[in-house]
PDB file of C-alpha atoms in Angstrom:
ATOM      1  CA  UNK S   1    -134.540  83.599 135.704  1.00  0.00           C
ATOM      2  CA  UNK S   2    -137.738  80.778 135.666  1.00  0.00           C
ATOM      3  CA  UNK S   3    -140.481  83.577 136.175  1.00  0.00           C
ATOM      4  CA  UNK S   4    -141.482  87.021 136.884  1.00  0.00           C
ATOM      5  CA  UNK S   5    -141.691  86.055 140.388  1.00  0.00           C
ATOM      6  CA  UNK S   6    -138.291  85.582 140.963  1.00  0.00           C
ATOM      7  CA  UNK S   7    -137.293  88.362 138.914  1.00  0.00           C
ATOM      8  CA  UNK S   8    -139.062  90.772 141.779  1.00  0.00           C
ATOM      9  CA  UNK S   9    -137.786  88.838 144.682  1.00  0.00           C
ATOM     10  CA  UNK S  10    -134.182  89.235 143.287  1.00  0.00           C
ATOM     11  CA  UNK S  11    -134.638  92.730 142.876  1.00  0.00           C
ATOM     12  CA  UNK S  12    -135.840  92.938 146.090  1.00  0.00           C
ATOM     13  CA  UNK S  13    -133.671  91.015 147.645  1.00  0.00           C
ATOM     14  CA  UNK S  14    -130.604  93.128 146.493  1.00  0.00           C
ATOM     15  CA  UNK S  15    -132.828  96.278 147.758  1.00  0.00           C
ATOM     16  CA  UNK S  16    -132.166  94.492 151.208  1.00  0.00           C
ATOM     17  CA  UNK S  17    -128.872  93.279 151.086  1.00  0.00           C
ATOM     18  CA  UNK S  18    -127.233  96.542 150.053  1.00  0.00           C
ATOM     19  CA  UNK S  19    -128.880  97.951 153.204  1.00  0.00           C
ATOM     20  CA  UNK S  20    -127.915  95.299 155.314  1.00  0.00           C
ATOM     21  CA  UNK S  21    -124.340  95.168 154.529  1.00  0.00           C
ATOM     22  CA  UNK S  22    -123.747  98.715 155.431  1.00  0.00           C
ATOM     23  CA  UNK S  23    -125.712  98.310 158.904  1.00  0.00           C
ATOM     24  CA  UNK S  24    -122.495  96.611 160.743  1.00  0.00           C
ATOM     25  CA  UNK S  25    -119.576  99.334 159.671  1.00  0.00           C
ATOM     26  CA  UNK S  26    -122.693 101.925 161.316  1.00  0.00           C
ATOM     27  CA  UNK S  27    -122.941 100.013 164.442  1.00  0.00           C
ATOM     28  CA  UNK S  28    -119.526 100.212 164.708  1.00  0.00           C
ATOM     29  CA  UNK S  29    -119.670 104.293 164.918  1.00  0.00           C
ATOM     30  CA  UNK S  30    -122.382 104.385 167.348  1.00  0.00           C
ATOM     31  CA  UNK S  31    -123.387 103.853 171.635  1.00  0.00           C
ATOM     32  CA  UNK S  32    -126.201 103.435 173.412  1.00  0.00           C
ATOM     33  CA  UNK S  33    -129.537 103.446 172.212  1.00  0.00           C
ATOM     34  CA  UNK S  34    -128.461 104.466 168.425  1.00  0.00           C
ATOM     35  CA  UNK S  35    -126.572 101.008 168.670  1.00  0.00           C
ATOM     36  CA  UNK S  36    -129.811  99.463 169.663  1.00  0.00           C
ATOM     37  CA  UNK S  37    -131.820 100.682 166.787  1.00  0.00           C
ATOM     38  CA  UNK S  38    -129.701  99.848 164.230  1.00  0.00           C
ATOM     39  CA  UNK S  39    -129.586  96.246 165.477  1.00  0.00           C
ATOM     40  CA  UNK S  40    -133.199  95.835 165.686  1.00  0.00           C
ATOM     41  CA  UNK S  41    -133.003  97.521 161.895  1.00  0.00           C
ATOM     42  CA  UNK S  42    -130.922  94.864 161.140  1.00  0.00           C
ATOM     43  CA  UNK S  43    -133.139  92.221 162.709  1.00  0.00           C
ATOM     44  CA  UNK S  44    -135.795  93.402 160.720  1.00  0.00           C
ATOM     45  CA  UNK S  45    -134.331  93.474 157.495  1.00  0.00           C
ATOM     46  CA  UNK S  46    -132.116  90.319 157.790  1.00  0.00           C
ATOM     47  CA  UNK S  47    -135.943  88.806 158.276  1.00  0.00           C
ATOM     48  CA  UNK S  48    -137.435  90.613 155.565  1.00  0.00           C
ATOM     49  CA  UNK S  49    -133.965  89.158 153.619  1.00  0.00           C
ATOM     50  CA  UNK S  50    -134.958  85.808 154.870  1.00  0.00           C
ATOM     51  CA  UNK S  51    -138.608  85.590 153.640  1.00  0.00           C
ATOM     52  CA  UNK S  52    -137.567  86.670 150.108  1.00  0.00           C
ATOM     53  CA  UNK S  53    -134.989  83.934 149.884  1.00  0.00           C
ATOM     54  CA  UNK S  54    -137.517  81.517 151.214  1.00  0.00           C
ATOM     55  CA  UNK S  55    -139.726  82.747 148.405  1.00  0.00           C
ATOM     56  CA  UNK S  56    -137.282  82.312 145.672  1.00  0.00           C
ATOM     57  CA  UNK S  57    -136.642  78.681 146.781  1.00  0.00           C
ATOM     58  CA  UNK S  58    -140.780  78.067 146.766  1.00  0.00           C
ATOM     59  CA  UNK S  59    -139.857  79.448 142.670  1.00  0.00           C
ATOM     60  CA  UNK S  60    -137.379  76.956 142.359  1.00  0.00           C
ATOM     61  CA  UNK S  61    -139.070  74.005 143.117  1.00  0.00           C
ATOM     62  CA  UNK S  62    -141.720  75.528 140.377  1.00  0.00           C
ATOM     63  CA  UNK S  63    -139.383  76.487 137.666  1.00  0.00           C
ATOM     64  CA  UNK S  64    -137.927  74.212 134.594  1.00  0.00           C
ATOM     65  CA  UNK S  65    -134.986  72.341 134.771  1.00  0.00           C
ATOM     66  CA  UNK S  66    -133.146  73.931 132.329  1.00  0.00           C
ATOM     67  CA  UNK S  67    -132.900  76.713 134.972  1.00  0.00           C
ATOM     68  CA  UNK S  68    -132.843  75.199 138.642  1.00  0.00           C
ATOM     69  CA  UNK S  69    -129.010  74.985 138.503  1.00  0.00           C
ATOM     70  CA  UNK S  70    -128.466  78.694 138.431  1.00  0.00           C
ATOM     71  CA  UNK S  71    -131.628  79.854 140.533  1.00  0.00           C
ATOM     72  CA  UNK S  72    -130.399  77.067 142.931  1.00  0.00           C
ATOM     73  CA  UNK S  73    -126.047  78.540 142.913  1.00  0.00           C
ATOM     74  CA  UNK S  74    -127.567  82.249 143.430  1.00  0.00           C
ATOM     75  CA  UNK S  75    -129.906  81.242 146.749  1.00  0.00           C
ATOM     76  CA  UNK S  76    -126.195  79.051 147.735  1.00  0.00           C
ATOM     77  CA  UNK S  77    -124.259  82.679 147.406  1.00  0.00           C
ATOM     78  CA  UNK S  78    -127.312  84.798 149.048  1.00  0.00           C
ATOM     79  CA  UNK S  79    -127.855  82.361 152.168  1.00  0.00           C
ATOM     80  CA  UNK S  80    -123.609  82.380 152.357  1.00  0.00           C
ATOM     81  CA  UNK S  81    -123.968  86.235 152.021  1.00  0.00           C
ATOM     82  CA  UNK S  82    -126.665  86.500 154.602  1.00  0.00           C
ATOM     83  CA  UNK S  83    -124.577  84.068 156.930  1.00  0.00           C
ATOM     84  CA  UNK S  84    -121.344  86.038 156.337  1.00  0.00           C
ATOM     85  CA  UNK S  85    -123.821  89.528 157.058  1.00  0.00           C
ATOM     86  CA  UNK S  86    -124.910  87.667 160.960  1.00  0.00           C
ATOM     87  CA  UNK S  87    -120.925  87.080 161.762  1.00  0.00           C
ATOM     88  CA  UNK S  88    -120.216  90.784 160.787  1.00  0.00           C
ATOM     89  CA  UNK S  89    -123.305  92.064 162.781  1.00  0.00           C
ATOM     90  CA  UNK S  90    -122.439  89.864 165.992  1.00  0.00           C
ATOM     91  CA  UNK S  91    -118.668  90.762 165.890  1.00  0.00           C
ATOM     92  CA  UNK S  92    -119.942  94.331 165.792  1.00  0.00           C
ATOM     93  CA  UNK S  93    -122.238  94.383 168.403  1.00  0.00           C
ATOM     94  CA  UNK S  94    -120.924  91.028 170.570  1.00  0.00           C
ATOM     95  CA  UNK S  95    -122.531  93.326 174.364  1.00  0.00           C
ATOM     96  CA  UNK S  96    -125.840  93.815 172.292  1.00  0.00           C
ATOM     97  CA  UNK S  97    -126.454  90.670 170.074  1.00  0.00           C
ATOM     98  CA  UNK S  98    -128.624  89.750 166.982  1.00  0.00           C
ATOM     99  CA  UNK S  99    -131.704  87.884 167.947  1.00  0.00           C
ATOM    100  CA  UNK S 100    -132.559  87.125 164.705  1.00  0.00           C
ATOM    101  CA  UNK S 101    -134.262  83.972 164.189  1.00  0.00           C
ATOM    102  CA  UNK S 102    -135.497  82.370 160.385  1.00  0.00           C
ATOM    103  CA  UNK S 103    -138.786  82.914 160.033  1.00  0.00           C
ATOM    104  CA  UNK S 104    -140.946  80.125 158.963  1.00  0.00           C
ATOM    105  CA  UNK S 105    -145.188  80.297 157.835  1.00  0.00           C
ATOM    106  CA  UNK S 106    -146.292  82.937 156.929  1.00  0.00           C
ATOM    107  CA  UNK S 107    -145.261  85.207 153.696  1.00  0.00           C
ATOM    108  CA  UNK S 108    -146.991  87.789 154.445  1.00  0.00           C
ATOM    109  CA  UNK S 109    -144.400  90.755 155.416  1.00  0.00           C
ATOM    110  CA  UNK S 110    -142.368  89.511 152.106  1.00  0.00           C
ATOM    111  CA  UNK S 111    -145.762  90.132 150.389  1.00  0.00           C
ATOM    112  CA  UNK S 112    -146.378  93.525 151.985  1.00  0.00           C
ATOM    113  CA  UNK S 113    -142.880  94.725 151.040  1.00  0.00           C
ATOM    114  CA  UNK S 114    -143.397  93.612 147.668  1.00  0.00           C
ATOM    115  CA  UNK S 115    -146.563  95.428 147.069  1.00  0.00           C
ATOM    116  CA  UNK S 116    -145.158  98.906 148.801  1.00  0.00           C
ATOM    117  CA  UNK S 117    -142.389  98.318 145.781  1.00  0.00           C
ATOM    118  CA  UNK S 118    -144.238  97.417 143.150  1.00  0.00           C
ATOM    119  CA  UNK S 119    -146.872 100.377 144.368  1.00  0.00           C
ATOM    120  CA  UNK S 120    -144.029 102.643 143.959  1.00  0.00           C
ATOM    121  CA  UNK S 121    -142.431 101.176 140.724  1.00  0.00           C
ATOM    122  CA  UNK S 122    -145.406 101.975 139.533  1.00  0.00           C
ATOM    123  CA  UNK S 123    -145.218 105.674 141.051  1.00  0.00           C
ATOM    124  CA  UNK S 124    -142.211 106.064 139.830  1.00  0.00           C
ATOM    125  CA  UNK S 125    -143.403 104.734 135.705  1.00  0.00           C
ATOM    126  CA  UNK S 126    -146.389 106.869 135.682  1.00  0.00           C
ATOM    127  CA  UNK S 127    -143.815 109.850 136.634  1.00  0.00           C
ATOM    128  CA  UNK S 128    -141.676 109.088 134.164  1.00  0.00           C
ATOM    129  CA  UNK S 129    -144.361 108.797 131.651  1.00  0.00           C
ATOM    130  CA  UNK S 130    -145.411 112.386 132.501  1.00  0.00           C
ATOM    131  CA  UNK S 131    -142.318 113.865 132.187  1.00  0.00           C
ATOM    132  CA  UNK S 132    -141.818 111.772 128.869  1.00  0.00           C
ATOM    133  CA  UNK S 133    -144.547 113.398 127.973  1.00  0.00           C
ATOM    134  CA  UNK S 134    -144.338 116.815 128.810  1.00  0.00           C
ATOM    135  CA  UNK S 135    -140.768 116.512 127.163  1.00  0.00           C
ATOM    136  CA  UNK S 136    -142.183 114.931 123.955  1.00  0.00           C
ATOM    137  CA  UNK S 137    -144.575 118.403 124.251  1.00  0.00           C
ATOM    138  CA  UNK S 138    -141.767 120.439 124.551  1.00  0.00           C
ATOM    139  CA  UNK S 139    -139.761 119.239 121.857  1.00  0.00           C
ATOM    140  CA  UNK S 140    -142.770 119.662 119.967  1.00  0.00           C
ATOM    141  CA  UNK S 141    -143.042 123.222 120.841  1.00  0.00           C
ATOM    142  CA  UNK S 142    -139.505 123.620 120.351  1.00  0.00           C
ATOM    143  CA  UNK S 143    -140.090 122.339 116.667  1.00  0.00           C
ATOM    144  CA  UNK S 144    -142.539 124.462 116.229  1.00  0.00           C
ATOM    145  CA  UNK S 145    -140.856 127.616 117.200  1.00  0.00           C
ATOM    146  CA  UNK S 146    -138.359 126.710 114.824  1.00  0.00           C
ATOM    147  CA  UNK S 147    -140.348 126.484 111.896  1.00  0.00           C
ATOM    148  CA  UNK S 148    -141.840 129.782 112.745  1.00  0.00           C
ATOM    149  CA  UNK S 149    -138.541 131.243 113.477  1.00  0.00           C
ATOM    150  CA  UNK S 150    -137.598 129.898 110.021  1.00  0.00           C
ATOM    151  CA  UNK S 151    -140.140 131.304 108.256  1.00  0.00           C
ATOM    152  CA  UNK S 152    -139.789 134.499 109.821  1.00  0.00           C
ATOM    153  CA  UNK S 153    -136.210 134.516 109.136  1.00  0.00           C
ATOM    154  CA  UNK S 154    -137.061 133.778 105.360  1.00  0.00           C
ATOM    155  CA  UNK S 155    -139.780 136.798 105.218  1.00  0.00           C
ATOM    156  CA  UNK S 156    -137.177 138.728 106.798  1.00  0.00           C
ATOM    157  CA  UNK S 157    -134.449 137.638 103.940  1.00  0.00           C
ATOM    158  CA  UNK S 158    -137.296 138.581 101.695  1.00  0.00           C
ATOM    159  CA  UNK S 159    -138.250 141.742 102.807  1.00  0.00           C
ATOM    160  CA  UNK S 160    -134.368 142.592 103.594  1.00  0.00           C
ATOM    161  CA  UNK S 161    -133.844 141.987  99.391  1.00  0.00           C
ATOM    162  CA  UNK S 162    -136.793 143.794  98.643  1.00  0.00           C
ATOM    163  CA  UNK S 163    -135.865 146.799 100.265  1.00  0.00           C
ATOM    164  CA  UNK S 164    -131.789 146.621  98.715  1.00  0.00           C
ATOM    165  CA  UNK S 165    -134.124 146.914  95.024  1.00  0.00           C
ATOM    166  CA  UNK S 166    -136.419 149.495  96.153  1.00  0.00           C
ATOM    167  CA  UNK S 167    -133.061 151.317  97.320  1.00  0.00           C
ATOM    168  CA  UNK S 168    -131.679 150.764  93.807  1.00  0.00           C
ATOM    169  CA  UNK S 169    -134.570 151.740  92.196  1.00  0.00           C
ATOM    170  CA  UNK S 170    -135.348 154.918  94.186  1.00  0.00           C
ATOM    171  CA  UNK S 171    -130.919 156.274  93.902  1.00  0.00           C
ATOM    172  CA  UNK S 172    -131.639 155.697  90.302  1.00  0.00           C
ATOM    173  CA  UNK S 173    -134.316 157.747  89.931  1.00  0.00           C
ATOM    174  CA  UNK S 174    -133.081 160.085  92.126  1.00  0.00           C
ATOM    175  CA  UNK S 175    -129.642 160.026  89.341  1.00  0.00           C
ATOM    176  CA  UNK S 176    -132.539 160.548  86.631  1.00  0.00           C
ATOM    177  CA  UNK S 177    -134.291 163.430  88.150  1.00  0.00           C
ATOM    178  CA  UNK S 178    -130.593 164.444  89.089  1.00  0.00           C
ATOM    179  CA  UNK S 179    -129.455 164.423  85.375  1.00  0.00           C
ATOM    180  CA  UNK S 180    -133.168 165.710  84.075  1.00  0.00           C
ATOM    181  CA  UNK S 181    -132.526 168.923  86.470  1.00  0.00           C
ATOM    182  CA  UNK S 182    -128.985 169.535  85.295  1.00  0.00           C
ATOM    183  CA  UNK S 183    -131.103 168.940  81.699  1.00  0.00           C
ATOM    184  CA  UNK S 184    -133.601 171.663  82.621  1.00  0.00           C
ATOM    185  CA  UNK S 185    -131.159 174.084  83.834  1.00  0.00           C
ATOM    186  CA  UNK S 186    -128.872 173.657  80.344  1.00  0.00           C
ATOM    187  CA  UNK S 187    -131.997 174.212  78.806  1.00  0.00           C
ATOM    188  CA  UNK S 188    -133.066 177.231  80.313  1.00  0.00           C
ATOM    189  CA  UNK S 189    -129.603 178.884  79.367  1.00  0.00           C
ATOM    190  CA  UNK S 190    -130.386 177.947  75.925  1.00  0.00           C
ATOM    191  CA  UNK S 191    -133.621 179.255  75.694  1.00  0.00           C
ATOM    192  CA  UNK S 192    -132.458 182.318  77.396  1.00  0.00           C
ATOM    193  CA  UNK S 193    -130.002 182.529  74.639  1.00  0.00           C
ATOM    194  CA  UNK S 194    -132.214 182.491  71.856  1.00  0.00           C
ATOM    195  CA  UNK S 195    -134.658 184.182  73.360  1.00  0.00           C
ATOM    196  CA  UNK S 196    -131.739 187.449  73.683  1.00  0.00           C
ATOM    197  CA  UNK S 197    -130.964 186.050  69.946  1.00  0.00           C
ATOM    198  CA  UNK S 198    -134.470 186.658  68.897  1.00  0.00           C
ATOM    199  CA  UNK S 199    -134.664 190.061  70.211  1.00  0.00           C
ATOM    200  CA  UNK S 200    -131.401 190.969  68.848  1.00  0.00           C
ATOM    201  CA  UNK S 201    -132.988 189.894  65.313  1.00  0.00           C
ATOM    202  CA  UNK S 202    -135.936 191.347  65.563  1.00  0.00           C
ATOM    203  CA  UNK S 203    -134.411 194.895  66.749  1.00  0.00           C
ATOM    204  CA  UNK S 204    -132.046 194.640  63.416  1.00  0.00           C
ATOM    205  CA  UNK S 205    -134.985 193.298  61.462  1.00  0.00           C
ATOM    206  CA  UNK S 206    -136.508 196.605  62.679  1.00  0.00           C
ATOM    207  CA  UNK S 207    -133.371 199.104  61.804  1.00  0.00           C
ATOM    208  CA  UNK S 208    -132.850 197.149  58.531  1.00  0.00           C
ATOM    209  CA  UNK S 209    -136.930 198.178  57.768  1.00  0.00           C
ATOM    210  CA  UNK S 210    -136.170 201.604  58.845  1.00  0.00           C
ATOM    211  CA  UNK S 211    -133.124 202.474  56.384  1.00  0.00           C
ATOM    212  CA  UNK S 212    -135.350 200.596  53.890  1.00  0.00           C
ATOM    213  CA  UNK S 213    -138.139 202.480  54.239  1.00  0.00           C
ATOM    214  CA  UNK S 214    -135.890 205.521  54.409  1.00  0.00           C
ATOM    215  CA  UNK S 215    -133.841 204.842  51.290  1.00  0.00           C
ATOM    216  CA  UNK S 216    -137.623 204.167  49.328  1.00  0.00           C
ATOM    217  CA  UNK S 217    -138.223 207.987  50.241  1.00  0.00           C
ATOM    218  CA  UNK S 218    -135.446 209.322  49.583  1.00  0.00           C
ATOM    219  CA  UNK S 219    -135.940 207.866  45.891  1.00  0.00           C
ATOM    220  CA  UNK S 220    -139.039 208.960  45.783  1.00  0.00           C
ATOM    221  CA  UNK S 221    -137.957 212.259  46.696  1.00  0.00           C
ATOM    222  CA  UNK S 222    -135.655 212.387  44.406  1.00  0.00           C
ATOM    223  CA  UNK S 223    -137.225 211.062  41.246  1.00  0.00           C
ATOM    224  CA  UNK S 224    -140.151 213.031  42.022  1.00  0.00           C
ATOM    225  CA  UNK S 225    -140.488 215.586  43.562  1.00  0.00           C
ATOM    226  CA  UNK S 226    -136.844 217.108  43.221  1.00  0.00           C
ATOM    227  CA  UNK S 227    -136.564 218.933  39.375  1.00  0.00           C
TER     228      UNK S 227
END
């Protein structure tokens, strides 16, 4: 394409033509005064089709050589298709008729149409910015959550491994104070037993004094006091 110009009047042509081409199967389907209005629809548009044809041969004449032969084979095939589109429309409706005429002049319903398109083109960008944004916002949030949720599966790792040792450490102490009370109670039998041990020798000490003491007076006795 020679321009920007032509770019939109394609794109707006082919906006028309796929709604014209489906108007003649319709009228087909339809009586009375639904017939009607679809055959002034098609009027209209077939005009509207018109003008933006006109305006992309005004861009021809403008644009560079180097691209006048295929501007100048697509207006051939669109003024053929538009052509072919009138046959189909008359052989539809032959009782009603098409009283479309070219228009010539003015440009300005071409014009119109193209601003209500490029009005909602625009529309249609600045929505898609906003949801491009408020995705972008999302994902960000989403990115966010995971790092958090990463972190707090890491603490939670952490804290998990901290707990397995403090479990370790706490059953072995609980094995120590288990061994230290099967300690104490060994020791308690053994102090018990040499505590009976100690009061065993301390009642023989106590005979073994007595029939000491009693054998010293008995030689006393003897050497003494017996004559």
């Amino acid at each position: 394409m020679s321009s920007e110009e032509f770019e939109k009047l394609h794109e707006i042509y082919r906006s028309l033509y796929e709604e014209l081409k489906l108007i003649p199967e319709r009228v087909l389907k339809c009586h009375g005064e639904e017939r009607k209005r679809l055959v002034r629809s098609f009027d209209e548009r077939l005009g509207e089709a018109e003008e933006v044809v006109q305006g992309m041969e005004e861009e021809l004449r403008a644009a560079p050589s180097s691209y006048r032969n295929s501007m100048s084979t697509k207006l051939r095939l669109y003024r053929r298709d538009l052509g072919k589109l009138q046959r189909d429309m008359n052989s539809s409706a032959p009782s009603t008729g098409s009283s479309f005429r070219p228009l010539e002049g003015s440009r300005q319903g071409i014009y119109s149409s193209q601003n209500q398109q490029s009005t909602h083109l625009q529309s249609q960008r600045a929505l898609l910015l906003q949801g491009t944004e408020s995705l972008n916002n999302a994902s960000q949030s989403i990115e966010r959550s995971q790092r958090i949720a990463t972190k707090t599966e890491q603490i939670g790792t952490d804290i998990i491994e901290e707990l397995g040792e403090q479990r370790e450490q706490l059953e072995r102490t609980r094995d120590r104070l288990v061994n230290t009370g099967e300690n104490l109670s060994r020791s308690r039998k053994i102090l018990r037993a040499m505590s009976r041990r100690l009061m065993t020798n301390k009642l023989l000490l106590g005979i073994i004094i007595l029939m000491e003491l009693a054998i010293l007076g008995a030689v006393i006795y003897l050497k003494f006091f017996r004559r």
